[in-house]
Amino acid sequence: MSNDQKIVEDILKLKKERKAIILAHNYQSPEVQDIADFSGDSLGLSQEAAKTEAEIIIFCGVHFMAETAAILCPDKTVLMPDLNAGCPMANMITLRQLMELKKKHPQALVVTYVNSKAEIKAESDYCCTSSNAIKIVQSIPADKEVIFIPDKYLGSYVASQTKRELILWEGYCPTHRRILPEDILKRKALYPKAEVIVHPECIPEVIAMADKVLSTTGICKYAKESNSEEFIIGTEIGILHKLRKENPEKRFYPASELADCPNMKLNNLEKILWSLQDLVYKVEVPEEIARRAKRSIDRMLEIV
Ligand code: 13P
Ligand code: SF4
C-alpha cells in the first residue's frame, strides 16, 4: 500500500470515529477534492456546513470560508488543516478603511463579497457571492447609493450588468488577475470551437471575451448542461479536476496555467489527517462579530 493510500485510509477511519465531515472548495488539489464528503463553491460549502449533522467540520478552503461556516454553525467545531490558507483579496480591506469609506458615504448601503473577513461582514448590510452578487444589488432600491467591497473586478462586472453606479474598492484576486486577454486569444486560436467560461473575479477585458461568466459551481453546472464538447476555463486551475471527472467525454483547457492559488493549495492529505488527529486548527469568530456578520449573510440568503 502506498503512503498516500495509507493516509487516505487513516483519514476515513478517523473521520468516522470523530463524526467529522470534510468540505473542500472547487480549487483544492485533486486528492483533497477526492477525499471530501462535499466539494463546492464558497456559498455551497457554508450551506452544507449549516445542514450537516457532523460535530466536526474539516474545512479545506481559505480562512474566510471557514469563518463563514463558523458563523453559520456556532455549535459545531470548524477546523482548518492549515491556518495560513488566507485569501489575499479578503486582506485588501481593513475595518478602519471600511469605516472611513462609510463615513464618506453615510447614506450608502454596503454589499460585501463573501471573500472578506468576519469583522468586515459585521459592518456590512448585505453579503454576496459571485453567484448572487447581481441579484443582491438588483434588490436594493435604485435611488440608494451602494458601496461594493472588496473586489473591484466583480464590482465593475455587477455594475455593468445592473447598470448601477457602485462605489468600488481597490481589492482584487491576484490569481484571477494573472489571466490575460492574450491567454484567451491563444487558446481560442488552438480550440476555436471551445466555449469560454470565466469567473467574475477576472479583469473586465477577459470578462468581455467570455461566453459565460459564472461562479465555480455555476461553471461546473453549465459544463454539464452545455452541448459544447470543449471549454476554455478562466478561473483557478483546481476546478479542472472536478470538470474532467464529472464530464469525461468533454475537454477542458485552462485559460492560463498561472491561475493557481497558492493559498488554496496549502491544504494536503497529511494536514487533513493531523487536523483530525489533534483537532486543529480551530476557527472561531467572537460572538458579537458573528452575530452581526450573520445578519448580512442572512439578508443575502433571504434574497436568493
Ligand atoms: P466561488 O464562490 O465561485 O467558489 O469563488 C470563491 C473564490 O475564492 C474565487 O476565487
Ligand atoms: Fe482568494 Fe483569489 Fe485564492 Fe479565491 S483564488 S481564495 S479570491 S486569492
Coordinates of C-alpha atoms and ligand atoms in Angstrom, one line a residue:
M1 CA 0.0 0.0 0.0
S2 CA 1.4 3.4 -1.0
N3 CA 1.9 6.1 1.7
D4 CA -1.0 8.2 0.2
Q5 CA -3.3 5.2 0.3
K6 CA -2.4 4.6 4.0
I7 CA -3.1 8.3 4.8
V8 CA -6.5 8.1 3.0
E9 CA -7.4 5.0 5.0
D10 CA -6.4 6.7 8.2
I11 CA -8.4 9.8 7.4
L12 CA -11.5 7.8 6.5
K13 CA -11.3 5.8 9.7
L14 CA -10.7 8.7 12.0
K15 CA -13.3 10.8 10.3
K16 CA -15.9 8.2 11.2
E17 CA -14.7 7.9 14.8
R18 CA -14.7 11.7 15.2
K19 CA -18.1 12.2 13.5
A20 CA -16.4 14.6 11.2
I21 CA -17.2 15.8 7.6
I22 CA -14.6 17.1 5.1
L23 CA -15.6 20.0 2.9
A24 CA -13.4 21.1 0.0
H25 CA -13.6 24.1 -2.2
N26 CA -13.6 23.6 -6.0
Y27 CA -10.0 24.9 -6.2
Q28 CA -8.5 22.3 -3.8
S29 CA -5.9 19.8 -5.1
P30 CA -7.4 16.7 -6.7
E31 CA -6.6 14.4 -3.8
V32 CA -8.3 16.8 -1.3
Q33 CA -11.4 17.1 -3.5
D34 CA -11.5 13.3 -3.9
I35 CA -11.5 12.6 -0.1
A36 CA -14.1 15.3 0.6
D37 CA -17.7 14.5 1.5
F38 CA -18.8 17.6 -0.4
S39 CA -17.0 19.9 -2.8
G40 CA -18.4 23.2 -4.0
D41 CA -18.3 27.0 -4.1
S42 CA -18.0 29.2 -1.1
L43 CA -21.7 29.6 -0.5
G44 CA -22.5 25.9 -1.2
L45 CA -19.8 24.8 1.4
S46 CA -21.2 27.1 4.1
Q47 CA -24.7 25.9 3.4
E48 CA -23.5 22.3 3.6
A49 CA -21.8 23.1 6.9
A50 CA -25.0 24.5 8.3
K51 CA -27.1 21.5 7.5
T52 CA -24.6 18.7 8.4
E53 CA -25.2 16.6 11.5
A54 CA -21.5 16.1 11.9
E55 CA -19.9 17.6 15.0
I56 CA -16.6 18.5 13.4
I57 CA -16.1 20.2 10.0
I58 CA -12.7 19.9 8.4
F59 CA -12.8 22.9 6.1
C60 CA -10.4 22.7 3.1
G61 CA -10.5 26.1 1.6
V62 CA -9.3 29.5 2.7
H63 CA -9.8 31.3 6.0
F64 CA -12.9 33.5 5.2
M65 CA -14.8 30.4 4.0
A66 CA -14.1 28.5 7.3
E67 CA -15.1 31.7 9.2
T68 CA -18.4 31.8 7.3
A69 CA -19.0 28.2 8.2
A70 CA -18.2 29.0 11.9
I71 CA -20.6 32.0 11.8
L72 CA -23.4 29.8 10.3
C73 CA -22.9 26.9 12.7
P74 CA -21.7 28.2 16.1
D75 CA -22.4 24.8 17.8
K76 CA -20.0 22.9 15.5
T77 CA -16.2 22.7 15.6
V78 CA -14.8 24.1 12.4
L79 CA -11.2 23.1 11.7
M80 CA -8.7 24.3 9.0
P81 CA -5.9 21.9 8.2
D82 CA -3.6 25.0 7.7
L83 CA -4.4 28.3 9.2
N84 CA -2.1 30.1 6.8
A85 CA -4.5 29.5 4.0
G86 CA -5.8 33.0 3.8
C87 CA -7.3 34.9 0.8
P88 CA -5.2 37.9 -0.2
M89 CA -8.3 39.7 -1.6
A90 CA -10.0 39.4 1.8
N91 CA -7.0 41.1 3.4
M92 CA -7.1 44.1 1.0
I93 CA -9.6 46.0 3.1
T94 CA -9.3 46.7 6.8
L95 CA -12.0 47.5 9.3
R96 CA -10.6 51.1 9.6
Q97 CA -10.7 51.6 5.8
L98 CA -14.3 50.4 5.6
M99 CA -15.3 52.7 8.5
E100 CA -13.7 55.6 6.7
L101 CA -15.5 54.7 3.4
K102 CA -18.8 54.5 5.2
K103 CA -18.1 57.9 6.8
K104 CA -17.5 59.4 3.3
H105 CA -20.8 57.9 2.1
P106 CA -23.1 57.9 5.1
Q107 CA -26.3 57.1 3.1
A108 CA -24.8 54.2 1.2
L109 CA -25.6 50.5 1.8
V110 CA -22.6 48.2 2.0
V111 CA -22.6 45.0 -0.1
T112 CA -19.7 42.8 0.8
Y113 CA -18.3 39.9 -1.3
V114 CA -18.1 36.8 0.8
N115 CA -14.3 36.9 0.2
S116 CA -13.9 39.1 3.3
K117 CA -13.1 38.9 7.0
A118 CA -15.9 38.4 9.5
E119 CA -15.3 41.8 11.0
I120 CA -15.9 43.4 7.6
K121 CA -19.1 41.4 7.1
A122 CA -20.2 42.5 10.5
E123 CA -20.1 46.2 9.3
S124 CA -22.0 45.4 6.1
D125 CA -25.7 45.4 5.1
Y126 CA -25.5 42.5 2.7
C127 CA -23.1 39.7 2.0
C128 CA -23.0 38.3 -1.6
T129 CA -21.1 35.6 -3.5
S130 CA -20.0 35.5 -7.1
S131 CA -23.2 33.6 -7.9
N132 CA -25.7 36.1 -6.5
A133 CA -24.0 39.5 -6.4
I134 CA -26.1 40.8 -9.3
K135 CA -29.3 39.7 -7.6
I136 CA -28.3 41.3 -4.3
V137 CA -27.5 44.6 -5.9
Q138 CA -30.7 44.5 -8.0
S139 CA -32.8 44.0 -4.8
I140 CA -31.6 47.4 -3.5
P141 CA -33.8 50.4 -4.5
A142 CA -32.3 52.2 -7.4
D143 CA -32.1 55.5 -5.6
K144 CA -29.8 54.1 -2.9
E145 CA -26.1 54.5 -3.0
V146 CA -24.2 51.2 -2.9
I147 CA -20.7 50.6 -1.7
F148 CA -19.4 47.3 -3.1
I149 CA -16.2 45.7 -1.5
P150 CA -13.6 44.4 -1.7
D151 CA -13.3 43.1 -5.3
K152 CA -13.2 45.9 -7.9
Y153 CA -13.5 43.5 -10.8
L154 CA -16.5 41.6 -9.5
G155 CA -17.9 45.1 -8.6
S156 CA -17.4 46.5 -12.0
Y157 CA -19.0 43.4 -13.6
V158 CA -22.0 43.8 -11.3
A159 CA -22.2 47.5 -12.1
S160 CA -22.2 46.7 -15.8
Q161 CA -24.9 44.1 -15.5
T162 CA -27.2 46.1 -13.2
K163 CA -26.5 49.4 -14.9
R164 CA -25.8 50.8 -11.4
E165 CA -23.0 53.1 -10.3
L166 CA -21.3 51.4 -7.4
I167 CA -18.7 52.8 -5.1
L168 CA -15.9 50.3 -5.5
W169 CA -12.8 49.4 -3.5
E170 CA -9.3 48.7 -4.9
G171 CA -9.3 45.0 -4.0
Y172 CA -8.8 42.1 -6.4
C173 CA -7.8 38.5 -6.7
P174 CA -4.1 38.1 -7.6
T175 CA -4.7 34.6 -9.0
H176 CA -7.5 35.7 -11.4
R177 CA -5.5 38.9 -12.3
R178 CA -3.0 36.6 -14.0
I179 CA -5.5 35.6 -16.6
L180 CA -4.9 37.9 -19.6
P181 CA -6.8 38.6 -22.8
E182 CA -3.9 37.3 -24.8
D183 CA -4.3 33.9 -23.0
I184 CA -7.8 33.7 -24.2
L185 CA -6.8 34.6 -27.7
K186 CA -4.1 32.0 -27.7
R187 CA -6.5 29.3 -26.5
K188 CA -9.2 30.4 -28.9
A189 CA -6.7 30.0 -31.8
L190 CA -6.0 26.5 -30.7
Y191 CA -9.5 25.5 -29.9
P192 CA -11.9 27.6 -32.0
K193 CA -15.0 25.6 -31.1
A194 CA -14.5 25.9 -27.3
E195 CA -16.8 27.9 -25.2
V196 CA -15.0 30.5 -23.0
I197 CA -16.3 30.4 -19.3
V198 CA -14.7 32.7 -16.8
H199 CA -15.2 33.7 -13.1
P200 CA -16.3 37.3 -12.4
E201 CA -13.1 37.9 -10.5
C202 CA -11.3 38.1 -13.8
I203 CA -10.3 41.5 -15.3
P204 CA -13.0 43.3 -17.4
E205 CA -11.0 42.7 -20.6
V206 CA -11.2 39.0 -20.0
I207 CA -14.8 39.0 -19.0
A208 CA -15.6 40.9 -22.2
M209 CA -14.2 37.9 -24.2
A210 CA -16.3 35.2 -22.3
D211 CA -19.3 33.4 -23.5
K212 CA -20.4 32.8 -19.9
V213 CA -19.4 34.5 -16.6
L214 CA -20.1 32.2 -13.6
S215 CA -19.2 31.2 -10.1
T216 CA -17.3 28.0 -9.6
T217 CA -20.4 25.9 -9.0
G218 CA -22.0 27.8 -11.9
I219 CA -19.1 26.7 -14.2
C220 CA -19.5 23.0 -13.1
K221 CA -23.2 23.1 -13.7
Y222 CA -23.0 24.8 -17.0
A223 CA -20.3 22.5 -18.3
K224 CA -22.6 19.5 -17.7
E225 CA -25.6 21.1 -19.3
S226 CA -24.0 22.6 -22.4
N227 CA -23.9 20.8 -25.7
S228 CA -20.3 22.0 -26.3
E229 CA -17.5 19.5 -26.2
E230 CA -14.7 21.9 -25.4
F231 CA -14.3 24.6 -22.9
I232 CA -11.7 27.3 -22.1
I233 CA -11.9 27.8 -18.3
G234 CA -10.9 31.2 -16.9
T235 CA -10.6 30.6 -13.2
E236 CA -8.3 28.9 -10.7
I237 CA -7.0 25.7 -12.3
G238 CA -8.0 23.4 -9.4
I239 CA -11.5 23.3 -10.8
L240 CA -10.3 21.4 -13.9
H241 CA -10.1 18.2 -11.8
K242 CA -13.8 18.3 -11.0
L243 CA -14.8 19.3 -14.5
R244 CA -12.9 16.5 -16.1
K245 CA -14.1 14.0 -13.5
E246 CA -17.7 14.9 -14.0
N247 CA -17.5 15.2 -17.8
P248 CA -15.1 12.6 -19.1
E249 CA -16.3 12.9 -22.6
K250 CA -15.6 16.7 -22.7
R251 CA -12.4 18.6 -22.9
F252 CA -11.4 21.5 -20.6
Y253 CA -8.4 23.8 -21.2
P254 CA -7.2 26.3 -18.6
A255 CA -7.2 29.9 -19.9
S256 CA -3.9 30.2 -18.0
E257 CA -1.8 27.6 -16.1
L258 CA -0.6 30.5 -13.9
A259 CA -4.1 30.9 -12.3
D260 CA -3.0 28.6 -9.4
C261 CA -4.0 30.0 -6.0
P262 CA -1.1 29.1 -3.6
N263 CA -3.3 29.6 -0.5
M264 CA -5.9 27.1 -1.7
K265 CA -3.1 24.6 -2.3
L266 CA -1.7 24.8 1.3
N267 CA -4.1 22.0 2.3
N268 CA -3.0 18.4 1.7
L269 CA -3.8 14.9 2.9
E270 CA -1.2 14.9 5.7
K271 CA -2.5 18.1 7.1
I272 CA -6.1 16.8 7.0
L273 CA -5.0 13.7 8.9
W274 CA -3.2 15.8 11.6
S275 CA -6.2 18.1 11.8
L276 CA -8.4 15.1 12.6
Q277 CA -5.9 13.6 15.0
D278 CA -5.2 16.7 17.0
L279 CA -8.4 18.6 16.4
V280 CA -6.5 21.6 14.9
Y281 CA -6.8 24.4 13.9
K282 CA -10.0 25.7 15.3
V283 CA -11.6 28.7 13.5
E284 CA -13.7 30.8 15.9
V285 CA -15.4 34.1 15.5
P286 CA -16.1 36.3 18.6
E287 CA -19.8 36.0 19.3
E288 CA -20.6 39.7 18.9
I289 CA -18.9 39.9 15.4
A290 CA -20.5 36.6 14.4
R291 CA -24.0 37.8 15.3
R292 CA -23.6 41.0 13.2
A293 CA -21.8 39.2 10.3
K294 CA -24.6 36.6 10.2
R295 CA -27.2 39.4 9.7
S296 CA -25.5 40.3 6.4
I297 CA -25.3 36.6 5.4
D298 CA -29.0 36.0 6.3
R299 CA -30.1 39.0 4.3
M300 CA -28.3 37.5 1.3
L301 CA -29.9 34.1 1.8
E302 CA -33.4 35.7 2.1
I303 CA -32.9 37.3 -1.3
V304 CA -31.6 34.2 -3.1
Ligands
13P1 P1 -16.7 30.8 -5.7 O1 -17.6 31.4 -4.6 O2 -17.2 31.0 -7.1 O3 -16.4 29.4 -5.4 O4 -15.3 31.6 -5.6 C1 -14.5 31.7 -4.5 C2 -13.2 32.2 -4.8 O5 -12.4 32.3 -3.9 C3 -12.9 32.6 -6.1 O6 -11.6 33.0 -6.3
SF4_2 FE1 -8.7 34.5 -2.8 FE2 -8.3 34.5 -5.4 FE3 -7.4 32.4 -4.0 FE4 -10.0 32.8 -4.4 S1 -8.5 32.3 -5.9 S2 -9.1 32.3 -2.5 S3 -10.1 35.1 -4.3 S4 -6.7 34.6 -3.8

